[in-house]
Amino acid sequence: HARTHSHAQRESKDMEIRAGPHIVALLPDRNGQWGGTCGSTLWCASQALVEWLSATAQEALLQDIVRGRSVLELGAGLGLLGMFLGKAGAQRVALTDMPQQLPLLERNVKANFTSSGGCAICVAALEWGVPNEAMLAQEWQMVVAADVVYDEEHMDGLARTLNDLLHSPTSQSSLPRALLALPDRTEFSHEREGHAVPDYELLWELLATVSDGALKASRLASISSEEAGTCDSRIDVWLVSHQSRKKKRAREAASPRGAGNER
């Protein structure tokens, strides 16, 4: 299920993404000179989430998840989401992706951030499902990702990495959380009661398993999108957080799970 550039925005030069008072400059890999990976293009979900977060209606949410916090982005690609959060007040941001994606990521970071002042932002390799002690030893209060559910073979590794990061050490009273923007594609051909279900449902099922029910995903919003390959032309925004033990026991007692906006 490799993503093709028919889903992507094609640009012939550096582009500027405006989100509220912030501007993020991006260089996409238009001719493959940076390796031509699927992360070298601006995908709709990343831009849609940034625009949604920068809207006045989400000001309180943005303050809650970002201001003064440590943020790690999974599958950062060009780095739009993580760099926007860095400009929006995050204290520290790590943009992670496969090693071959890092040179272009580093180039985009240098185009947006100076070494003096502001957010501390870095680029690092992180392969899903492979324990990374250096990353897991650090405190990550918020994990973010956009359009990372596109290959069924990667879902177990993604679920395990999410679980590991959301159990990273914290000095705060609140536990780590994750914010994901995921198109409602059905390329994995999974069904429930005879109806196709979005591919991201597989991720939530795997996450519930690897976390032993400690993590839950709640849908915050649905963003209209014209991205090809989605069921209802939408991108769903999900918040993954820790369940209280009381809620976890009640949830287990109510199994099997009912349909709704929580998984």
PDB file of C-alpha atoms in Angstrom:
ATOM      1  CA  HIS A   1       0.000   0.000   0.000  1.00  0.00           C
ATOM      2  CA  ALA A   2       2.767   2.463  -0.890  1.00  0.00           C
ATOM      3  CA  ARG A   3       1.407   5.963  -1.237  1.00  0.00           C
ATOM      4  CA  THR A   4       1.592   7.563  -4.655  1.00  0.00           C
ATOM      5  CA  HIS A   5       2.083  11.168  -5.566  1.00  0.00           C
ATOM      6  CA  SER A   6      -1.431  11.360  -7.035  1.00  0.00           C
ATOM      7  CA  HIS A   7      -2.520  11.983  -3.426  1.00  0.00           C
ATOM      8  CA  ALA A   8       0.012  14.723  -2.910  1.00  0.00           C
ATOM      9  CA  GLN A   9       0.379  18.409  -3.477  1.00  0.00           C
ATOM     10  CA  ARG A  10       2.945  19.007  -6.203  1.00  0.00           C
ATOM     11  CA  GLU A  11       5.086  22.099  -5.908  1.00  0.00           C
ATOM     12  CA  SER A  12       7.866  23.306  -8.188  1.00  0.00           C
ATOM     13  CA  LYS A  13       9.752  25.261  -5.532  1.00  0.00           C
ATOM     14  CA  ASP A  14       9.925  26.038  -1.836  1.00  0.00           C
ATOM     15  CA  MET A  15       6.500  26.702  -0.413  1.00  0.00           C
ATOM     16  CA  GLU A  16       5.254  28.622   2.577  1.00  0.00           C
ATOM     17  CA  ILE A  17       2.454  27.246   4.720  1.00  0.00           C
ATOM     18  CA  ARG A  18       0.601  29.897   6.712  1.00  0.00           C
ATOM     19  CA  ALA A  19      -1.079  28.762   9.912  1.00  0.00           C
ATOM     20  CA  GLY A  20      -2.463  31.536  12.074  1.00  0.00           C
ATOM     21  CA  PRO A  21       0.395  33.927  12.853  1.00  0.00           C
ATOM     22  CA  HIS A  22       3.017  31.335  11.888  1.00  0.00           C
ATOM     23  CA  ILE A  23       4.706  30.593   8.567  1.00  0.00           C
ATOM     24  CA  VAL A  24       6.508  27.312   7.873  1.00  0.00           C
ATOM     25  CA  ALA A  25       8.814  27.118   4.843  1.00  0.00           C
ATOM     26  CA  LEU A  26       9.095  23.703   3.193  1.00  0.00           C
ATOM     27  CA  LEU A  27      11.165  22.212   0.400  1.00  0.00           C
ATOM     28  CA  PRO A  28       9.484  19.111  -1.062  1.00  0.00           C
ATOM     29  CA  ASP A  29      11.546  16.569  -3.014  1.00  0.00           C
ATOM     30  CA  ARG A  30      10.037  17.354  -6.394  1.00  0.00           C
ATOM     31  CA  ASN A  31      12.585  15.498  -8.527  1.00  0.00           C
ATOM     32  CA  GLY A  32      13.916  12.795  -6.217  1.00  0.00           C
ATOM     33  CA  GLN A  33      17.229  14.477  -5.464  1.00  0.00           C
ATOM     34  CA  TRP A  34      16.669  13.908  -1.725  1.00  0.00           C
ATOM     35  CA  GLY A  35      15.861  10.227  -2.119  1.00  0.00           C
ATOM     36  CA  GLY A  36      12.288  10.364  -3.384  1.00  0.00           C
ATOM     37  CA  THR A  37      10.691   8.742  -0.332  1.00  0.00           C
ATOM     38  CA  CYS A  38       6.950   8.970   0.379  1.00  0.00           C
ATOM     39  CA  GLY A  39       7.825  11.346   3.227  1.00  0.00           C
ATOM     40  CA  SER A  40       9.352  13.844   0.803  1.00  0.00           C
ATOM     41  CA  THR A  41       5.973  15.232  -0.257  1.00  0.00           C
ATOM     42  CA  LEU A  42       3.471  17.364   1.639  1.00  0.00           C
ATOM     43  CA  TRP A  43       0.477  15.137   2.431  1.00  0.00           C
ATOM     44  CA  CYS A  44      -2.988  16.544   2.986  1.00  0.00           C
ATOM     45  CA  ALA A  45      -3.448  15.269   6.548  1.00  0.00           C
ATOM     46  CA  SER A  46      -0.432  17.151   7.876  1.00  0.00           C
ATOM     47  CA  GLN A  47      -1.534  20.478   6.415  1.00  0.00           C
ATOM     48  CA  ALA A  48      -5.165  19.873   7.410  1.00  0.00           C
ATOM     49  CA  LEU A  49      -4.193  19.241  11.039  1.00  0.00           C
ATOM     50  CA  VAL A  50      -1.967  22.328  11.161  1.00  0.00           C
ATOM     51  CA  GLU A  51      -4.735  24.511   9.726  1.00  0.00           C
ATOM     52  CA  TRP A  52      -7.281  23.016  12.137  1.00  0.00           C
ATOM     53  CA  LEU A  53      -5.024  23.549  15.157  1.00  0.00           C
ATOM     54  CA  SER A  54      -4.261  27.138  14.154  1.00  0.00           C
ATOM     55  CA  ALA A  55      -7.950  28.088  13.994  1.00  0.00           C
ATOM     56  CA  THR A  56      -9.233  30.328  16.783  1.00  0.00           C
ATOM     57  CA  ALA A  57     -11.680  27.626  17.902  1.00  0.00           C
ATOM     58  CA  GLN A  58      -8.770  25.320  18.774  1.00  0.00           C
ATOM     59  CA  GLU A  59      -6.706  27.929  20.637  1.00  0.00           C
ATOM     60  CA  ALA A  60      -7.320  26.349  24.051  1.00  0.00           C
ATOM     61  CA  LEU A  61      -6.488  22.867  22.750  1.00  0.00           C
ATOM     62  CA  LEU A  62      -3.286  24.092  21.123  1.00  0.00           C
ATOM     63  CA  GLN A  63      -2.229  25.755  24.367  1.00  0.00           C
ATOM     64  CA  ASP A  64      -2.990  22.567  26.291  1.00  0.00           C
ATOM     65  CA  ILE A  65      -1.082  20.155  24.088  1.00  0.00           C
ATOM     66  CA  VAL A  66       1.840  22.329  23.044  1.00  0.00           C
ATOM     67  CA  ARG A  67       2.694  25.355  25.153  1.00  0.00           C
ATOM     68  CA  GLY A  68       5.917  24.668  27.039  1.00  0.00           C
ATOM     69  CA  ARG A  69       5.777  20.936  26.321  1.00  0.00           C
ATOM     70  CA  SER A  70       8.150  18.378  24.824  1.00  0.00           C
ATOM     71  CA  VAL A  71       6.813  17.026  21.516  1.00  0.00           C
ATOM     72  CA  LEU A  72       7.894  14.100  19.336  1.00  0.00           C
ATOM     73  CA  GLU A  73       6.576  13.656  15.798  1.00  0.00           C
ATOM     74  CA  LEU A  74       6.432  10.201  14.227  1.00  0.00           C
ATOM     75  CA  GLY A  75       6.837   9.902  10.461  1.00  0.00           C
ATOM     76  CA  ALA A  76       7.617  13.612  10.230  1.00  0.00           C
ATOM     77  CA  GLY A  77       8.236  13.651   6.469  1.00  0.00           C
ATOM     78  CA  LEU A  78       8.907  17.276   5.528  1.00  0.00           C
ATOM     79  CA  GLY A  79       8.421  18.335   9.163  1.00  0.00           C
ATOM     80  CA  LEU A  80       5.423  20.659   8.766  1.00  0.00           C
ATOM     81  CA  LEU A  81       3.465  19.517  11.830  1.00  0.00           C
ATOM     82  CA  GLY A  82       6.374  19.384  14.261  1.00  0.00           C
ATOM     83  CA  MET A  83       7.842  22.687  13.080  1.00  0.00           C
ATOM     84  CA  PHE A  84       4.450  24.380  13.371  1.00  0.00           C
ATOM     85  CA  LEU A  85       4.162  23.143  16.959  1.00  0.00           C
ATOM     86  CA  GLY A  86       7.673  24.436  17.628  1.00  0.00           C
ATOM     87  CA  LYS A  87       6.654  27.873  16.387  1.00  0.00           C
ATOM     88  CA  ALA A  88       3.382  27.656  18.355  1.00  0.00           C
ATOM     89  CA  GLY A  89       5.124  27.374  21.709  1.00  0.00           C
ATOM     90  CA  ALA A  90       6.501  23.871  22.259  1.00  0.00           C
ATOM     91  CA  GLN A  91       9.586  23.898  24.457  1.00  0.00           C
ATOM     92  CA  ARG A  92      11.304  21.024  22.663  1.00  0.00           C
ATOM     93  CA  VAL A  93      10.507  19.124  19.450  1.00  0.00           C
ATOM     94  CA  ALA A  94      11.984  15.969  17.928  1.00  0.00           C
ATOM     95  CA  LEU A  95      11.150  15.244  14.286  1.00  0.00           C
ATOM     96  CA  THR A  96      11.610  11.523  13.654  1.00  0.00           C
ATOM     97  CA  ASP A  97      11.524   9.430  10.499  1.00  0.00           C
ATOM     98  CA  MET A  98      13.524   6.797   8.633  1.00  0.00           C
ATOM     99  CA  PRO A  99      17.254   7.583   8.176  1.00  0.00           C
ATOM    100  CA  GLN A 100      16.911   8.339   4.451  1.00  0.00           C
ATOM    101  CA  GLN A 101      14.413  11.107   5.234  1.00  0.00           C
ATOM    102  CA  LEU A 102      16.644  12.999   7.663  1.00  0.00           C
ATOM    103  CA  PRO A 103      18.741  15.147   5.246  1.00  0.00           C
ATOM    104  CA  LEU A 104      15.634  16.853   3.832  1.00  0.00           C
ATOM    105  CA  LEU A 105      14.135  17.180   7.319  1.00  0.00           C
ATOM    106  CA  GLU A 106      17.324  18.836   8.568  1.00  0.00           C
ATOM    107  CA  ARG A 107      17.320  21.202   5.604  1.00  0.00           C
ATOM    108  CA  ASN A 108      13.751  22.293   6.371  1.00  0.00           C
ATOM    109  CA  VAL A 109      14.503  22.765  10.069  1.00  0.00           C
ATOM    110  CA  LYS A 110      17.432  25.055   9.223  1.00  0.00           C
ATOM    111  CA  ALA A 111      15.148  27.101   6.972  1.00  0.00           C
ATOM    112  CA  ASN A 112      12.742  27.730   9.858  1.00  0.00           C
ATOM    113  CA  PHE A 113      14.743  27.848  13.085  1.00  0.00           C
ATOM    114  CA  THR A 114      17.912  29.585  14.189  1.00  0.00           C
ATOM    115  CA  SER A 115      20.288  28.075  16.716  1.00  0.00           C
ATOM    116  CA  SER A 116      19.671  30.870  19.199  1.00  0.00           C
ATOM    117  CA  GLY A 117      16.491  31.186  21.219  1.00  0.00           C
ATOM    118  CA  GLY A 118      13.038  29.751  20.753  1.00  0.00           C
ATOM    119  CA  CYS A 119      12.168  26.080  20.555  1.00  0.00           C
ATOM    120  CA  ALA A 120      14.885  23.440  20.816  1.00  0.00           C
ATOM    121  CA  ILE A 121      14.248  21.311  17.725  1.00  0.00           C
ATOM    122  CA  CYS A 122      16.127  18.244  16.523  1.00  0.00           C
ATOM    123  CA  VAL A 123      15.910  15.555  13.854  1.00  0.00           C
ATOM    124  CA  ALA A 124      16.385  11.865  14.667  1.00  0.00           C
ATOM    125  CA  ALA A 125      15.971   8.430  13.109  1.00  0.00           C
ATOM    126  CA  LEU A 126      13.244   6.304  14.686  1.00  0.00           C
ATOM    127  CA  GLU A 127      12.075   3.012  13.189  1.00  0.00           C
ATOM    128  CA  TRP A 128       8.654   1.885  14.359  1.00  0.00           C
ATOM    129  CA  GLY A 129       8.681  -1.266  16.447  1.00  0.00           C
ATOM    130  CA  VAL A 130      12.419  -1.105  17.133  1.00  0.00           C
ATOM    131  CA  PRO A 131      13.211  -0.051  20.724  1.00  0.00           C
ATOM    132  CA  ASN A 132      15.154   3.219  20.774  1.00  0.00           C
ATOM    133  CA  GLU A 133      16.586   3.608  24.257  1.00  0.00           C
ATOM    134  CA  ALA A 134      17.843   7.148  23.632  1.00  0.00           C
ATOM    135  CA  MET A 135      14.354   8.351  22.721  1.00  0.00           C
ATOM    136  CA  LEU A 136      12.504   6.322  25.351  1.00  0.00           C
ATOM    137  CA  ALA A 137      14.751   7.616  28.127  1.00  0.00           C
ATOM    138  CA  GLN A 138      13.614  11.180  27.417  1.00  0.00           C
ATOM    139  CA  GLU A 139      10.426  12.847  28.545  1.00  0.00           C
ATOM    140  CA  TRP A 140       7.822  13.253  25.791  1.00  0.00           C
ATOM    141  CA  GLN A 141       4.618  14.911  26.906  1.00  0.00           C
ATOM    142  CA  MET A 142       2.995  14.873  23.469  1.00  0.00           C
ATOM    143  CA  VAL A 143       3.475  12.521  20.508  1.00  0.00           C
ATOM    144  CA  VAL A 144       2.047  13.690  17.174  1.00  0.00           C
ATOM    145  CA  ALA A 145       1.650  12.156  13.723  1.00  0.00           C
ATOM    146  CA  ALA A 146      -0.256  12.711  10.478  1.00  0.00           C
ATOM    147  CA  ASP A 147      -1.195  10.143   7.817  1.00  0.00           C
ATOM    148  CA  VAL A 148       0.930   7.355   9.297  1.00  0.00           C
ATOM    149  CA  VAL A 149      -1.608   4.554   8.666  1.00  0.00           C
ATOM    150  CA  TYR A 150      -0.892   3.523   5.065  1.00  0.00           C
ATOM    151  CA  ASP A 151       0.845   0.115   5.233  1.00  0.00           C
ATOM    152  CA  GLU A 152      -0.753  -2.745   7.159  1.00  0.00           C
ATOM    153  CA  GLU A 153       2.640  -4.365   7.761  1.00  0.00           C
ATOM    154  CA  HIS A 154       3.797  -1.313   9.727  1.00  0.00           C
ATOM    155  CA  MET A 155       0.845  -1.122  12.102  1.00  0.00           C
ATOM    156  CA  ASP A 156       2.153  -3.469  14.791  1.00  0.00           C
ATOM    157  CA  GLY A 157       5.444  -1.567  14.953  1.00  0.00           C
ATOM    158  CA  LEU A 158       3.635   1.777  15.059  1.00  0.00           C
ATOM    159  CA  ALA A 159       1.382   0.575  17.891  1.00  0.00           C
ATOM    160  CA  ARG A 160       4.382  -0.645  19.883  1.00  0.00           C
ATOM    161  CA  THR A 161       6.318   2.583  19.378  1.00  0.00           C
ATOM    162  CA  LEU A 162       3.290   4.677  20.370  1.00  0.00           C
ATOM    163  CA  ASN A 163       2.835   2.562  23.486  1.00  0.00           C
ATOM    164  CA  ASP A 164       6.518   2.864  24.414  1.00  0.00           C
ATOM    165  CA  LEU A 165       6.576   6.642  23.951  1.00  0.00           C
ATOM    166  CA  LEU A 166       3.358   7.121  25.920  1.00  0.00           C
ATOM    167  CA  HIS A 167       4.966   5.261  28.811  1.00  0.00           C
ATOM    168  CA  SER A 168       8.139   7.368  28.722  1.00  0.00           C
ATOM    169  CA  PRO A 169       9.245   8.956  32.006  1.00  0.00           C
ATOM    170  CA  THR A 170       7.460  12.151  32.975  1.00  0.00           C
ATOM    171  CA  SER A 171       8.103  14.808  35.585  1.00  0.00           C
ATOM    172  CA  GLN A 172       4.640  16.266  35.070  1.00  0.00           C
ATOM    173  CA  SER A 173       1.413  15.445  36.860  1.00  0.00           C
ATOM    174  CA  SER A 174      -0.229  14.637  33.518  1.00  0.00           C
ATOM    175  CA  LEU A 175       0.687  11.507  31.556  1.00  0.00           C
ATOM    176  CA  PRO A 176       1.949  11.645  27.946  1.00  0.00           C
ATOM    177  CA  ARG A 177      -0.666  11.817  25.175  1.00  0.00           C
ATOM    178  CA  ALA A 178      -0.724  11.512  21.393  1.00  0.00           C
ATOM    179  CA  LEU A 179      -2.509  13.522  18.694  1.00  0.00           C
ATOM    180  CA  LEU A 180      -2.957  11.902  15.282  1.00  0.00           C
ATOM    181  CA  ALA A 181      -4.605  13.064  12.046  1.00  0.00           C
ATOM    182  CA  LEU A 182      -5.622  10.014  10.001  1.00  0.00           C
ATOM    183  CA  PRO A 183      -7.546   9.836   6.703  1.00  0.00           C
ATOM    184  CA  ASP A 184     -10.486   7.423   6.756  1.00  0.00           C
ATOM    185  CA  ARG A 185      -9.088   5.111   4.066  1.00  0.00           C
ATOM    186  CA  THR A 186     -10.195   1.469   3.818  1.00  0.00           C
ATOM    187  CA  GLU A 187      -7.305  -0.047   1.870  1.00  0.00           C
ATOM    188  CA  PHE A 188      -6.719  -2.803   4.451  1.00  0.00           C
ATOM    189  CA  SER A 189     -10.138  -4.322   3.585  1.00  0.00           C
ATOM    190  CA  HIS A 190     -11.178  -4.830   7.218  1.00  0.00           C
ATOM    191  CA  GLU A 191     -14.872  -5.189   7.961  1.00  0.00           C
ATOM    192  CA  ARG A 192     -17.131  -5.070  10.997  1.00  0.00           C
ATOM    193  CA  GLU A 193     -20.667  -6.446  10.722  1.00  0.00           C
ATOM    194  CA  GLY A 194     -20.348  -6.493   6.954  1.00  0.00           C
ATOM    195  CA  HIS A 195     -19.210  -2.879   6.646  1.00  0.00           C
ATOM    196  CA  ALA A 196     -15.748  -1.605   5.761  1.00  0.00           C
ATOM    197  CA  VAL A 197     -14.002   0.126   8.651  1.00  0.00           C
ATOM    198  CA  PRO A 198     -11.257   2.761   8.388  1.00  0.00           C
ATOM    199  CA  ASP A 199      -7.719   1.405   8.333  1.00  0.00           C
ATOM    200  CA  TYR A 200      -6.870   3.246  11.552  1.00  0.00           C
ATOM    201  CA  GLU A 201      -9.205   0.926  13.485  1.00  0.00           C
ATOM    202  CA  LEU A 202      -6.496  -1.741  13.143  1.00  0.00           C
ATOM    203  CA  LEU A 203      -4.050   0.608  14.862  1.00  0.00           C
ATOM    204  CA  TRP A 204      -6.431   1.176  17.787  1.00  0.00           C
ATOM    205  CA  GLU A 205      -6.989  -2.570  18.161  1.00  0.00           C
ATOM    206  CA  LEU A 206      -3.254  -3.257  18.201  1.00  0.00           C
ATOM    207  CA  LEU A 207      -2.631  -0.365  20.593  1.00  0.00           C
ATOM    208  CA  ALA A 208      -5.247  -1.710  23.012  1.00  0.00           C
ATOM    209  CA  THR A 209      -3.488  -5.074  22.914  1.00  0.00           C
ATOM    210  CA  VAL A 210       0.104  -3.908  23.383  1.00  0.00           C
ATOM    211  CA  SER A 211      -0.915  -1.442  26.126  1.00  0.00           C
ATOM    212  CA  ASP A 212      -3.084  -4.061  27.880  1.00  0.00           C
ATOM    213  CA  GLY A 213      -6.015  -1.677  27.611  1.00  0.00           C
ATOM    214  CA  ALA A 214      -4.173   1.202  29.275  1.00  0.00           C
ATOM    215  CA  LEU A 215      -4.478   3.537  26.268  1.00  0.00           C
ATOM    216  CA  LYS A 216      -7.645   4.753  24.544  1.00  0.00           C
ATOM    217  CA  ALA A 217      -8.200   6.743  21.361  1.00  0.00           C
ATOM    218  CA  SER A 218     -10.949   9.377  21.271  1.00  0.00           C
ATOM    219  CA  ARG A 219     -11.966  11.189  18.103  1.00  0.00           C
ATOM    220  CA  LEU A 220     -11.792  14.956  18.547  1.00  0.00           C
ATOM    221  CA  ALA A 221     -12.908  16.095  15.112  1.00  0.00           C
ATOM    222  CA  SER A 222     -13.369  15.251  11.447  1.00  0.00           C
ATOM    223  CA  ILE A 223     -11.818  17.570   8.881  1.00  0.00           C
ATOM    224  CA  SER A 224     -13.214  17.662   5.347  1.00  0.00           C
ATOM    225  CA  SER A 225     -10.592  16.687   2.783  1.00  0.00           C
ATOM    226  CA  GLU A 226     -10.473  16.144  -0.946  1.00  0.00           C
ATOM    227  CA  GLU A 227      -7.604  13.675  -0.599  1.00  0.00           C
ATOM    228  CA  ALA A 228      -8.074  10.746  -2.982  1.00  0.00           C
ATOM    229  CA  GLY A 229      -8.665   7.314  -1.531  1.00  0.00           C
ATOM    230  CA  THR A 230     -10.766   8.205   1.509  1.00  0.00           C
ATOM    231  CA  CYS A 231     -14.279   6.922   2.224  1.00  0.00           C
ATOM    232  CA  ASP A 232     -16.094  10.101   3.154  1.00  0.00           C
ATOM    233  CA  SER A 233     -13.417  12.615   2.117  1.00  0.00           C
ATOM    234  CA  ARG A 234     -12.412  13.289   5.677  1.00  0.00           C
ATOM    235  CA  ILE A 235      -9.409  13.269   7.992  1.00  0.00           C
ATOM    236  CA  ASP A 236     -10.149  12.276  11.571  1.00  0.00           C
ATOM    237  CA  VAL A 237      -8.275  13.834  14.492  1.00  0.00           C
ATOM    238  CA  TRP A 238      -7.656  11.469  17.404  1.00  0.00           C
ATOM    239  CA  LEU A 239      -6.328  11.978  20.922  1.00  0.00           C
ATOM    240  CA  VAL A 240      -4.715   8.946  22.570  1.00  0.00           C
ATOM    241  CA  SER A 241      -4.509   9.080  26.349  1.00  0.00           C
ATOM    242  CA  HIS A 242      -4.209   6.862  29.414  1.00  0.00           C
ATOM    243  CA  GLN A 243      -7.346   5.342  30.879  1.00  0.00           C
ATOM    244  CA  SER A 244      -7.860   5.452  34.608  1.00  0.00           C
ATOM    245  CA  ARG A 245      -7.849   2.015  36.224  1.00  0.00           C
ATOM    246  CA  LYS A 246     -11.497   2.463  37.202  1.00  0.00           C
ATOM    247  CA  LYS A 247     -12.520   3.225  33.622  1.00  0.00           C
ATOM    248  CA  LYS A 248     -10.359   0.375  32.358  1.00  0.00           C
ATOM    249  CA  ARG A 249     -12.140  -2.122  34.639  1.00  0.00           C
ATOM    250  CA  ALA A 250     -15.549  -0.772  33.600  1.00  0.00           C
ATOM    251  CA  ARG A 251     -14.555  -1.022  29.964  1.00  0.00           C
ATOM    252  CA  GLU A 252     -13.432  -4.623  30.375  1.00  0.00           C
ATOM    253  CA  ALA A 253     -16.700  -5.484  32.122  1.00  0.00           C
ATOM    254  CA  ALA A 254     -18.669  -3.995  29.231  1.00  0.00           C
ATOM    255  CA  SER A 255     -16.856  -6.042  26.542  1.00  0.00           C
ATOM    256  CA  PRO A 256     -17.366  -6.562  23.693  1.00  0.00           C
ATOM    257  CA  ARG A 257     -16.828  -2.961  22.755  1.00  0.00           C
ATOM    258  CA  GLY A 258     -19.646  -0.935  21.324  1.00  0.00           C
ATOM    259  CA  ALA A 259     -19.378   1.327  18.358  1.00  0.00           C
ATOM    260  CA  GLY A 260     -18.700   5.007  18.805  1.00  0.00           C
ATOM    261  CA  ASN A 261     -15.971   7.609  18.893  1.00  0.00           C
ATOM    262  CA  GLU A 262     -13.833   5.844  21.478  1.00  0.00           C
ATOM    263  CA  ARG A 263     -11.630   2.856  20.875  1.00  0.00           C
TER     264      ARG A 263
END
